Amino acid sequence: MSIKAGIVGAAGFAGIELVRILTEHPTFELNVVTSDSLAGTPVTDLYPALLGHTDLAFEPHGLDALAECDAVFLAVPHTAAMSQVPALLEAGISVFDLSADYRLKDADVYERWYATRHTSPGLLEKAAFGLPELFASDLVRAAGERKAGHPALVACAGCYPTATSLAAAPAVRARLVSGTVIVDAVSGVTGAGKKATERTHFCFANESVEAYGVGTHRHTPEIEQILGLPGRIVFTPHLAPLNRGILSTVYLPLDAEHAKGSSIEDIHALYEGFYADDGFVQVLPIGSMPKTGSVAGSNSCHIGLALSQAGDMLIAVSAIDNLCKGAAGQAVQCANIVFGLPEATGLSASALPV
Ligand SMILES: NC(=O)C1=CN([C@@H]2O[C@H](COP(=O)(O)OP(=O)(O)OC[C@H]3O[C@@H](n4cnc5c(N)ncnc54)[C@H](OP(=O)(O)O)[C@@H]3O)[C@@H](O)[C@H]2O)C=CC1
Ligand SMILES: CC(=O)N[C@@H](CCC(=O)OP(=O)(O)O)C(=O)O
């Protein structure tokens, strides 16, 4: 069996990571990669790292180029995705959207945080949430729909929400947490996309770390939705001089009644049990903390756990590669599930050890 795939926005950072993964995938057959600004250019002219792995050239965006695809990955900015999704679904093509356009279930919340009108709010309910470790049943439903002849729409989770929610979910779902959850997260510069800005230009980003979007970042409602904690997330992202990686430190106040007497050993066992069947999540031994360098280039999420000195706060730290588990790898993981393949197909590479 081969599944014909296309990538829209393939010249961007998330898009080219999809090219890297899909050219090695045993079942997806990458046939179309689109970019308006680079139409006609071989992929390897822009990204020589892929020499010997693909002969594809970028094609202009448009439904015609994608018509033969079974699956299309949208690696385009938000708003650009929702202008394409309805037509792709109508053409019978399953869509894996890396943008934020179909992540928030409430169109009003989307419109408030993204300051733009949602043009297909009727699809928000249909969209499966693309974070397999926490929303497996959504993806199983989408797989069933696809099998019955209805194309799937998967709204892949954002990069910071993925790292943060994987760190927090076992404690939150076990009702160990009360009050406000504070998140400090650090991202590499590829998280901001390919176009250099005054924040991401080498000369400003190198040798410097800064907080941004303080109190206002659009991933706040997404994390609240995933964890079911409306109004209880304070999220501060930081930009660090790395290419790839997110490190998210999550401070979870423990509920006096439920968490009373919980030791770090109890909580560690809870996390290990929660992720026992999830091969991409590794809960590190007590005393170890994750680092972005240990997951770069892989679809892994490493989680470290500690209690505050007073014992009333769980500190959960996670590391992912923003381009892989935070974007392209996660999208392929979702596509594997939707097309009935083992979820790790094409994603088993380890990170670079050094
Ligand atoms: N970078 C990351 O770590 C993550 C990114 N994402 C999401 O993935 C998407 C892509 O992000 P990223 O790769 O970083 O961004 P980039 O800016 O690197 O790339 C975006 C690509 O989208 C294309 N594009 C821009 N506007 C349109 C349009 N109107 N229609 C079609 N294509 C368009 C551009 O293509 P062209 O070549 O035609 O100019 C460009 O190559 C975004 O939605 C982002 O939020 C999600 C998780 C993490
Ligand atoms: C460092 C940086 O700028 N990161 C981006 C988030 C990455 C991204 O592309 O957002 P999604 O995960 O929602 O798609 C930001 O803060 O907006």
mmCIF file of N, CA and C in Angstrom, residues 182-304:
data_model
loop_
_atom_site.group_PDB
_atom_site.id
_atom_site.type_symbol
_atom_site.label_atom_id
_atom_site.label_comp_id
_atom_site.label_asym_id
_atom_site.label_seq_id
_atom_site.Cartn_x
_atom_site.Cartn_y
_atom_site.Cartn_z
ATOM 1 N N ILE A 182 1.537 27.711 36.458
ATOM 2 C CA ILE A 182 2.466 28.645 35.806
ATOM 3 C C ILE A 182 3.395 27.865 34.879
ATOM 4 N N VAL A 183 3.574 28.419 33.688
ATOM 5 C CA VAL A 183 4.405 27.756 32.671
ATOM 6 C C VAL A 183 5.464 28.738 32.181
ATOM 7 N N ASP A 184 6.722 28.360 32.320
ATOM 8 C CA ASP A 184 7.818 29.109 31.700
ATOM 9 C C ASP A 184 8.397 28.207 30.630
ATOM 10 N N ALA A 185 8.366 28.655 29.392
ATOM 11 C CA ALA A 185 8.855 27.795 28.311
ATOM 12 C C ALA A 185 9.861 28.543 27.455
ATOM 13 N N VAL A 186 10.825 27.795 26.968
ATOM 14 C CA VAL A 186 11.912 28.371 26.169
ATOM 15 C C VAL A 186 11.889 27.697 24.801
ATOM 16 N N SER A 187 11.962 28.488 23.746
ATOM 17 C CA SER A 187 11.949 27.909 22.397
ATOM 18 C C SER A 187 13.174 28.320 21.608
ATOM 19 N N GLY A 188 13.606 27.443 20.730
ATOM 20 C CA GLY A 188 14.606 27.794 19.725
ATOM 21 C C GLY A 188 13.981 28.661 18.644
ATOM 22 N N VAL A 189 14.843 29.219 17.798
ATOM 23 C CA VAL A 189 14.404 30.258 16.868
ATOM 24 C C VAL A 189 13.631 29.688 15.672
ATOM 25 N N THR A 190 13.825 28.405 15.347
ATOM 26 C CA THR A 190 13.029 27.840 14.241
ATOM 27 C C THR A 190 11.539 27.878 14.570
ATOM 28 N N GLY A 191 11.200 27.989 15.842
ATOM 29 C CA GLY A 191 9.783 28.086 16.234
ATOM 30 C C GLY A 191 9.093 29.294 15.650
ATOM 31 N N ALA A 192 9.874 30.287 15.281
ATOM 32 C CA ALA A 192 9.285 31.518 14.750
ATOM 33 C C ALA A 192 9.195 31.517 13.228
ATOM 34 N N GLY A 193 9.536 30.400 12.584
ATOM 35 C CA GLY A 193 9.443 30.334 11.122
ATOM 36 C C GLY A 193 10.687 30.878 10.446
ATOM 37 N N LYS A 194 10.656 30.777 9.109
ATOM 38 C CA LYS A 194 11.873 30.989 8.315
ATOM 39 C C LYS A 194 12.251 32.455 8.129
ATOM 40 N N LYS A 195 11.257 33.321 8.191
ATOM 41 C CA LYS A 195 11.520 34.731 7.874
ATOM 42 C C LYS A 195 12.115 35.445 9.083
ATOM 43 N N ALA A 196 13.307 36.021 8.922
ATOM 44 C CA ALA A 196 13.933 36.725 10.046
ATOM 45 C C ALA A 196 13.177 38.011 10.361
ATOM 46 N N THR A 197 13.027 38.260 11.643
ATOM 47 C CA THR A 197 12.375 39.497 12.089
ATOM 48 C C THR A 197 13.342 40.209 13.030
ATOM 49 N N GLU A 198 12.897 41.326 13.574
ATOM 50 C CA GLU A 198 13.762 42.052 14.527
ATOM 51 C C GLU A 198 13.990 41.231 15.790
ATOM 52 N N ARG A 199 13.102 40.285 16.069
ATOM 53 C CA ARG A 199 13.293 39.425 17.236
ATOM 54 C C ARG A 199 14.184 38.233 16.900
ATOM 55 N N THR A 200 14.067 37.740 15.641
ATOM 56 C CA THR A 200 14.708 36.452 15.332
ATOM 57 C C THR A 200 15.968 36.584 14.469
ATOM 58 N N HIS A 201 16.241 37.745 13.944
ATOM 59 C CA HIS A 201 17.481 37.960 13.189
ATOM 60 C C HIS A 201 18.666 37.500 14.051
ATOM 61 N N PHE A 202 19.643 36.850 13.430
ATOM 62 C CA PHE A 202 20.785 36.285 14.172
ATOM 63 C C PHE A 202 21.380 37.302 15.156
ATOM 64 N N CYS A 203 21.547 38.524 14.704
ATOM 65 C CA CYS A 203 22.263 39.506 15.541
ATOM 66 C C CYS A 203 21.472 39.900 16.791
ATOM 67 N N PHE A 204 20.145 39.743 16.740
ATOM 68 C CA PHE A 204 19.343 40.052 17.923
ATOM 69 C C PHE A 204 19.124 38.807 18.791
ATOM 70 N N ALA A 205 18.986 37.654 18.147
ATOM 71 C CA ALA A 205 18.641 36.438 18.903
ATOM 72 C C ALA A 205 19.865 35.750 19.493
ATOM 73 N N ASN A 206 21.001 35.864 18.803
ATOM 74 C CA ASN A 206 22.202 35.180 19.278
ATOM 75 C C ASN A 206 22.717 35.840 20.563
ATOM 76 N N GLU A 207 23.239 35.058 21.475
ATOM 77 C CA GLU A 207 23.810 35.557 22.735
ATOM 78 C C GLU A 207 22.796 36.350 23.555
ATOM 79 N N SER A 208 21.517 35.963 23.464
ATOM 80 C CA SER A 208 20.493 36.732 24.160
ATOM 81 C C SER A 208 19.290 35.827 24.419
ATOM 82 N N VAL A 209 18.626 36.010 25.551
ATOM 83 C CA VAL A 209 17.374 35.283 25.840
ATOM 84 C C VAL A 209 16.343 36.320 26.238
ATOM 85 N N GLU A 210 15.148 36.221 25.677
ATOM 86 C CA GLU A 210 14.123 37.200 26.056
ATOM 87 C C GLU A 210 12.762 36.543 26.222
ATOM 88 N N ALA A 211 11.975 37.109 27.141
ATOM 89 C CA ALA A 211 10.563 36.714 27.257
ATOM 90 C C ALA A 211 9.783 37.520 26.224
ATOM 91 N N TYR A 212 8.725 36.940 25.709
ATOM 92 C CA TYR A 212 7.880 37.689 24.763
ATOM 93 C C TYR A 212 6.437 37.226 24.942
ATOM 94 N N GLY A 213 5.519 37.988 24.414
ATOM 95 C CA GLY A 213 4.099 37.611 24.518
ATOM 96 C C GLY A 213 3.668 37.428 25.968
ATOM 97 N N VAL A 214 4.272 38.177 26.877
ATOM 98 C CA VAL A 214 4.023 37.928 28.304
ATOM 99 C C VAL A 214 2.574 38.290 28.651
ATOM 100 N N GLY A 215 1.855 37.317 29.133
ATOM 101 C CA GLY A 215 0.451 37.529 29.493
ATOM 102 C C GLY A 215 -0.495 37.562 28.308
ATOM 103 N N THR A 216 0.040 37.468 27.108
ATOM 104 C CA THR A 216 -0.825 37.641 25.925
ATOM 105 C C THR A 216 -0.636 36.547 24.875
ATOM 106 N N HIS A 217 0.177 35.537 25.141
ATOM 107 C CA HIS A 217 0.511 34.620 24.047
ATOM 108 C C HIS A 217 -0.683 33.736 23.661
ATOM 109 N N ARG A 218 -0.843 33.550 22.336
ATOM 110 C CA ARG A 218 -2.011 32.838 21.786
ATOM 111 C C ARG A 218 -2.049 31.355 22.156
ATOM 112 N N HIS A 219 -0.963 30.824 22.691
ATOM 113 C CA HIS A 219 -1.013 29.421 23.109
ATOM 114 C C HIS A 219 -1.668 29.238 24.474
ATOM 115 N N THR A 220 -1.944 30.342 25.179
ATOM 116 C CA THR A 220 -2.583 30.230 26.497
ATOM 117 C C THR A 220 -3.954 29.522 26.407
ATOM 118 N N PRO A 221 -4.860 29.974 25.539
ATOM 119 C CA PRO A 221 -6.159 29.287 25.486
ATOM 120 C C PRO A 221 -6.051 27.848 24.985
ATOM 121 N N GLU A 222 -5.048 27.573 24.153
ATOM 122 C CA GLU A 222 -4.887 26.194 23.655
ATOM 123 C C GLU A 222 -4.459 25.264 24.797
ATOM 124 N N ILE A 223 -3.526 25.726 25.615
ATOM 125 C CA ILE A 223 -3.101 24.897 26.759
ATOM 126 C C ILE A 223 -4.280 24.718 27.726
ATOM 127 N N GLU A 224 -5.037 25.805 27.952
ATOM 128 C CA GLU A 224 -6.202 25.718 28.862
ATOM 129 C C GLU A 224 -7.227 24.714 28.332
ATOM 130 N N GLN A 225 -7.437 24.738 27.007
ATOM 131 C CA GLN A 225 -8.408 23.799 26.414
ATOM 132 C C GLN A 225 -7.928 22.355 26.561
ATOM 133 N N ILE A 226 -6.656 22.122 26.268
ATOM 134 C CA ILE A 226 -6.130 20.745 26.322
ATOM 135 C C ILE A 226 -6.239 20.195 27.744
ATOM 136 N N LEU A 227 -5.865 21.025 28.713
ATOM 137 C CA LEU A 227 -5.824 20.541 30.102
ATOM 138 C C LEU A 227 -7.173 20.678 30.808
ATOM 139 N N GLY A 228 -8.135 21.342 30.152
ATOM 140 C CA GLY A 228 -9.430 21.552 30.800
ATOM 141 C C GLY A 228 -9.314 22.474 32.003
ATOM 142 N N LEU A 229 -8.466 23.505 31.889
ATOM 143 C CA LEU A 229 -8.241 24.442 33.002
ATOM 144 C C LEU A 229 -8.503 25.876 32.530
ATOM 145 N N PRO A 230 -9.755 26.225 32.213
ATOM 146 C CA PRO A 230 -10.005 27.574 31.697
ATOM 147 C C PRO A 230 -9.611 28.645 32.699
ATOM 148 N N GLY A 231 -8.873 29.646 32.221
ATOM 149 C CA GLY A 231 -8.475 30.782 33.061
ATOM 150 C C GLY A 231 -7.438 30.461 34.114
ATOM 151 N N ARG A 232 -6.829 29.278 34.043
ATOM 152 C CA ARG A 232 -5.909 28.882 35.118
ATOM 153 C C ARG A 232 -4.468 28.698 34.647
ATOM 154 N N ILE A 233 -4.157 29.182 33.441
ATOM 155 C CA ILE A 233 -2.782 29.043 32.943
ATOM 156 C C ILE A 233 -2.139 30.427 32.804
ATOM 157 N N VAL A 234 -0.973 30.584 33.396
ATOM 158 C CA VAL A 234 -0.144 31.768 33.150
ATOM 159 C C VAL A 234 1.064 31.261 32.356
ATOM 160 N N PHE A 235 1.152 31.706 31.103
ATOM 161 C CA PHE A 235 2.146 31.128 30.179
ATOM 162 C C PHE A 235 3.120 32.206 29.698
ATOM 163 N N THR A 236 4.392 31.987 29.940
ATOM 164 C CA THR A 236 5.402 32.945 29.469
ATOM 165 C C THR A 236 6.425 32.235 28.574
ATOM 166 N N PRO A 237 6.394 32.523 27.269
ATOM 167 C CA PRO A 237 7.402 31.948 26.372
ATOM 168 C C PRO A 237 8.678 32.791 26.341
ATOM 169 N N HIS A 238 9.775 32.131 26.056
ATOM 170 C CA HIS A 238 11.066 32.807 25.938
ATOM 171 C C HIS A 238 11.752 32.331 24.659
ATOM 172 N N LEU A 239 12.469 33.234 24.029
ATOM 173 C CA LEU A 239 13.253 32.870 22.849
ATOM 174 C C LEU A 239 14.712 32.708 23.266
ATOM 175 N N ALA A 240 15.320 31.590 22.879
ATOM 176 C CA ALA A 240 16.714 31.319 23.253
ATOM 177 C C ALA A 240 17.530 31.047 21.986
ATOM 178 N N PRO A 241 18.818 31.290 22.031
ATOM 179 C CA PRO A 241 19.643 31.121 20.829
ATOM 180 C C PRO A 241 19.964 29.664 20.512
ATOM 181 N N LEU A 242 18.938 28.933 20.163
ATOM 182 C CA LEU A 242 19.041 27.537 19.713
ATOM 183 C C LEU A 242 18.366 27.477 18.361
ATOM 184 N N ASN A 243 18.712 26.516 17.526
ATOM 185 C CA ASN A 243 17.902 26.300 16.332
ATOM 186 C C ASN A 243 16.604 25.587 16.702
ATOM 187 N N ARG A 244 16.745 24.380 17.285
ATOM 188 C CA ARG A 244 15.578 23.552 17.585
ATOM 189 C C ARG A 244 15.432 23.376 19.085
ATOM 190 N N GLY A 245 14.207 23.174 19.514
ATOM 191 C CA GLY A 245 13.981 22.730 20.887
ATOM 192 C C GLY A 245 13.037 23.610 21.666
ATOM 193 N N ILE A 246 12.244 22.948 22.516
ATOM 194 C CA ILE A 246 11.431 23.653 23.518
ATOM 195 C C ILE A 246 11.670 22.968 24.851
ATOM 196 N N LEU A 247 11.925 23.774 25.869
ATOM 197 C CA LEU A 247 11.973 23.285 27.244
ATOM 198 C C LEU A 247 10.860 24.005 27.992
ATOM 199 N N SER A 248 9.927 23.225 28.527
ATOM 200 C CA SER A 248 8.788 23.838 29.226
ATOM 201 C C SER A 248 8.821 23.427 30.694
ATOM 202 N N THR A 249 8.860 24.423 31.575
ATOM 203 C CA THR A 249 8.861 24.157 33.021
ATOM 204 C C THR A 249 7.489 24.534 33.562
ATOM 205 N N VAL A 250 6.798 23.549 34.118
ATOM 206 C CA VAL A 250 5.396 23.736 34.510
ATOM 207 C C VAL A 250 5.289 23.576 36.030
ATOM 208 N N TYR A 251 4.750 24.601 36.682
ATOM 209 C CA TYR A 251 4.614 24.606 38.147
ATOM 210 C C TYR A 251 3.163 24.298 38.479
ATOM 211 N N LEU A 252 2.934 23.135 39.098
ATOM 212 C CA LEU A 252 1.573 22.650 39.343
ATOM 213 C C LEU A 252 1.313 22.600 40.848
ATOM 214 N N PRO A 253 0.519 23.555 41.380
ATOM 215 C CA PRO A 253 0.206 23.519 42.811
ATOM 216 C C PRO A 253 -0.610 22.270 43.121
ATOM 217 N N LEU A 254 -0.211 21.547 44.156
ATOM 218 C CA LEU A 254 -0.900 20.288 44.460
ATOM 219 C C LEU A 254 -2.119 20.553 45.335
ATOM 220 N N ASP A 255 -3.196 19.911 44.968
ATOM 221 C CA ASP A 255 -4.454 20.044 45.698
ATOM 222 C C ASP A 255 -4.280 19.436 47.099
ATOM 223 N N ALA A 256 -4.620 20.216 48.135
ATOM 224 C CA ALA A 256 -4.328 19.789 49.513
ATOM 225 C C ALA A 256 -4.976 18.441 49.827
ATOM 226 N N GLU A 257 -6.203 18.242 49.337
ATOM 227 C CA GLU A 257 -6.924 17.012 49.685
ATOM 228 C C GLU A 257 -6.384 15.790 48.910
ATOM 229 N N HIS A 258 -6.330 15.943 47.567
ATOM 230 C CA HIS A 258 -5.984 14.764 46.747
ATOM 231 C C HIS A 258 -4.497 14.422 46.770
ATOM 232 N N ALA A 259 -3.669 15.467 46.846
ATOM 233 C CA ALA A 259 -2.241 15.206 46.722
ATOM 234 C C ALA A 259 -1.546 15.073 48.064
ATOM 235 N N LYS A 260 -2.336 15.216 49.152
ATOM 236 C CA LYS A 260 -1.729 15.183 50.485
ATOM 237 C C LYS A 260 -0.918 13.892 50.675
ATOM 238 N N GLY A 261 0.299 14.055 51.080
ATOM 239 C CA GLY A 261 1.114 12.872 51.350
ATOM 240 C C GLY A 261 1.713 12.228 50.124
ATOM 241 N N SER A 262 1.395 12.780 48.913
ATOM 242 C CA SER A 262 1.989 12.169 47.707
ATOM 243 C C SER A 262 3.492 12.411 47.714
ATOM 244 N N SER A 263 4.240 11.381 47.488
ATOM 245 C CA SER A 263 5.695 11.537 47.395
ATOM 246 C C SER A 263 6.055 11.669 45.920
ATOM 247 N N ILE A 264 7.279 12.070 45.653
ATOM 248 C CA ILE A 264 7.721 12.154 44.257
ATOM 249 C C ILE A 264 7.716 10.752 43.629
ATOM 250 N N GLU A 265 7.953 9.733 44.442
ATOM 251 C CA GLU A 265 7.907 8.348 43.920
ATOM 252 C C GLU A 265 6.485 8.016 43.452
ATOM 253 N N ASP A 266 5.470 8.434 44.237
ATOM 254 C CA ASP A 266 4.065 8.179 43.838
ATOM 255 C C ASP A 266 3.761 8.877 42.506
ATOM 256 N N ILE A 267 4.171 10.142 42.434
ATOM 257 C CA ILE A 267 3.832 10.925 41.238
ATOM 258 C C ILE A 267 4.602 10.404 40.024
ATOM 259 N N HIS A 268 5.841 10.021 40.242
ATOM 260 C CA HIS A 268 6.640 9.443 39.154
ATOM 261 C C HIS A 268 5.966 8.159 38.641
ATOM 262 N N ALA A 269 5.478 7.332 39.562
ATOM 263 C CA ALA A 269 4.797 6.087 39.157
ATOM 264 C C ALA A 269 3.513 6.412 38.388
ATOM 265 N N LEU A 270 2.811 7.453 38.827
ATOM 266 C CA LEU A 270 1.601 7.881 38.107
ATOM 267 C C LEU A 270 1.952 8.258 36.661
ATOM 268 N N TYR A 271 3.010 9.042 36.471
ATOM 269 C CA TYR A 271 3.417 9.461 35.121
ATOM 270 C C TYR A 271 3.846 8.255 34.285
ATOM 271 N N GLU A 272 4.614 7.362 34.902
ATOM 272 C CA GLU A 272 5.073 6.182 34.134
ATOM 273 C C GLU A 272 3.874 5.349 33.678
ATOM 274 N N GLY A 273 2.899 5.211 34.554
ATOM 275 C CA GLY A 273 1.696 4.454 34.185
ATOM 276 C C GLY A 273 0.922 5.153 33.082
ATOM 277 N N PHE A 274 0.792 6.476 33.214
ATOM 278 C CA PHE A 274 0.020 7.269 32.241
ATOM 279 C C PHE A 274 0.596 7.109 30.840
ATOM 280 N N TYR A 275 1.934 7.105 30.745
ATOM 281 C CA TYR A 275 2.574 7.046 29.420
ATOM 282 C C TYR A 275 3.114 5.653 29.072
ATOM 283 N N ALA A 276 2.651 4.632 29.800
ATOM 284 C CA ALA A 276 3.202 3.281 29.602
ATOM 285 C C ALA A 276 3.091 2.805 28.153
ATOM 286 N N ASP A 277 2.016 3.206 27.453
ATOM 287 C CA ASP A 277 1.819 2.729 26.077
ATOM 288 C C ASP A 277 2.242 3.764 25.042
ATOM 289 N N ASP A 278 2.875 4.838 25.469
ATOM 290 C CA ASP A 278 3.222 5.922 24.545
ATOM 291 C C ASP A 278 4.730 5.961 24.334
ATOM 292 N N GLY A 279 5.140 5.356 23.242
ATOM 293 C CA GLY A 279 6.570 5.159 23.008
ATOM 294 C C GLY A 279 7.367 6.431 22.799
ATOM 295 N N PHE A 280 6.692 7.524 22.461
ATOM 296 C CA PHE A 280 7.444 8.765 22.226
ATOM 297 C C PHE A 280 7.690 9.562 23.505
ATOM 298 N N VAL A 281 7.039 9.186 24.601
ATOM 299 C CA VAL A 281 7.218 9.947 25.849
ATOM 300 C C VAL A 281 8.059 9.132 26.820
ATOM 301 N N GLN A 282 9.152 9.718 27.258
ATOM 302 C CA GLN A 282 9.995 9.057 28.258
ATOM 303 C C GLN A 282 9.974 9.865 29.550
ATOM 304 N N VAL A 283 9.523 9.215 30.627
ATOM 305 C CA VAL A 283 9.571 9.848 31.944
ATOM 306 C C VAL A 283 10.939 9.503 32.533
ATOM 307 N N LEU A 284 11.744 10.528 32.775
ATOM 308 C CA LEU A 284 13.119 10.294 33.216
ATOM 309 C C LEU A 284 13.150 9.833 34.670
ATOM 310 N N PRO A 285 14.206 9.139 35.068
ATOM 311 C CA PRO A 285 14.304 8.706 36.463
ATOM 312 C C PRO A 285 14.281 9.918 37.401
ATOM 313 N N ILE A 286 13.796 9.701 38.628
ATOM 314 C CA ILE A 286 13.782 10.791 39.621
ATOM 315 C C ILE A 286 15.221 11.302 39.772
ATOM 316 N N GLY A 287 15.359 12.627 39.758
ATOM 317 C CA GLY A 287 16.698 13.213 39.875
ATOM 318 C C GLY A 287 17.258 13.657 38.535
ATOM 319 N N SER A 288 16.660 13.157 37.422
ATOM 320 C CA SER A 288 17.127 13.580 36.085
ATOM 321 C C SER A 288 16.171 14.613 35.511
ATOM 322 N N MET A 289 16.723 15.554 34.792
ATOM 323 C CA MET A 289 15.901 16.564 34.130
ATOM 324 C C MET A 289 16.209 16.567 32.633
ATOM 325 N N PRO A 290 15.197 16.874 31.807
ATOM 326 C CA PRO A 290 15.407 16.802 30.354
ATOM 327 C C PRO A 290 16.195 17.988 29.815
ATOM 328 N N LYS A 291 16.731 17.802 28.615
ATOM 329 C CA LYS A 291 17.361 18.921 27.910
ATOM 330 C C LYS A 291 17.017 18.825 26.429
ATOM 331 N N THR A 292 16.954 19.959 25.791
ATOM 332 C CA THR A 292 16.507 19.971 24.388
ATOM 333 C C THR A 292 17.475 19.207 23.486
ATOM 334 N N GLY A 293 18.761 19.244 23.825
ATOM 335 C CA GLY A 293 19.749 18.564 22.987
ATOM 336 C C GLY A 293 19.527 17.061 22.915
ATOM 337 N N SER A 294 18.847 16.501 23.899
ATOM 338 C CA SER A 294 18.634 15.049 23.922
ATOM 339 C C SER A 294 17.432 14.601 23.084
ATOM 340 N N VAL A 295 16.661 15.550 22.568
ATOM 341 C CA VAL A 295 15.495 15.169 21.747
ATOM 342 C C VAL A 295 15.571 15.758 20.339
ATOM 343 N N ALA A 296 16.568 16.580 20.064
ATOM 344 C CA ALA A 296 16.632 17.276 18.771
ATOM 345 C C ALA A 296 16.672 16.289 17.607
ATOM 346 N N GLY A 297 15.762 16.488 16.664
ATOM 347 C CA GLY A 297 15.693 15.627 15.489
ATOM 348 C C GLY A 297 14.842 14.390 15.702
ATOM 349 N N SER A 298 14.314 14.217 16.895
ATOM 350 C CA SER A 298 13.484 13.030 17.180
ATOM 351 C C SER A 298 12.054 13.450 17.512
ATOM 352 N N ASN A 299 11.178 12.461 17.536
ATOM 353 C CA ASN A 299 9.775 12.742 17.896
ATOM 354 C C ASN A 299 9.534 12.522 19.394
ATOM 355 N N SER A 300 10.616 12.506 20.162
ATOM 356 C CA SER A 300 10.482 12.195 21.600
ATOM 357 C C SER A 300 10.112 13.407 22.425
ATOM 358 N N CYS A 301 9.494 13.104 23.563
ATOM 359 C CA CYS A 301 9.297 14.094 24.611
ATOM 360 C C CYS A 301 9.880 13.501 25.887
ATOM 361 N N HIS A 302 10.824 14.208 26.491
ATOM 362 C CA HIS A 302 11.392 13.765 27.768
ATOM 363 C C HIS A 302 10.772 14.593 28.885
ATOM 364 N N ILE A 303 10.422 13.920 29.976
ATOM 365 C CA ILE A 303 9.786 14.622 31.103
ATOM 366 C C ILE A 303 10.561 14.322 32.385
ATOM 367 N N GLY A 304 10.886 15.384 33.136
ATOM 368 C CA GLY A 304 11.516 15.241 34.451
ATOM 369 C C GLY A 304 10.579 15.793 35.522
#
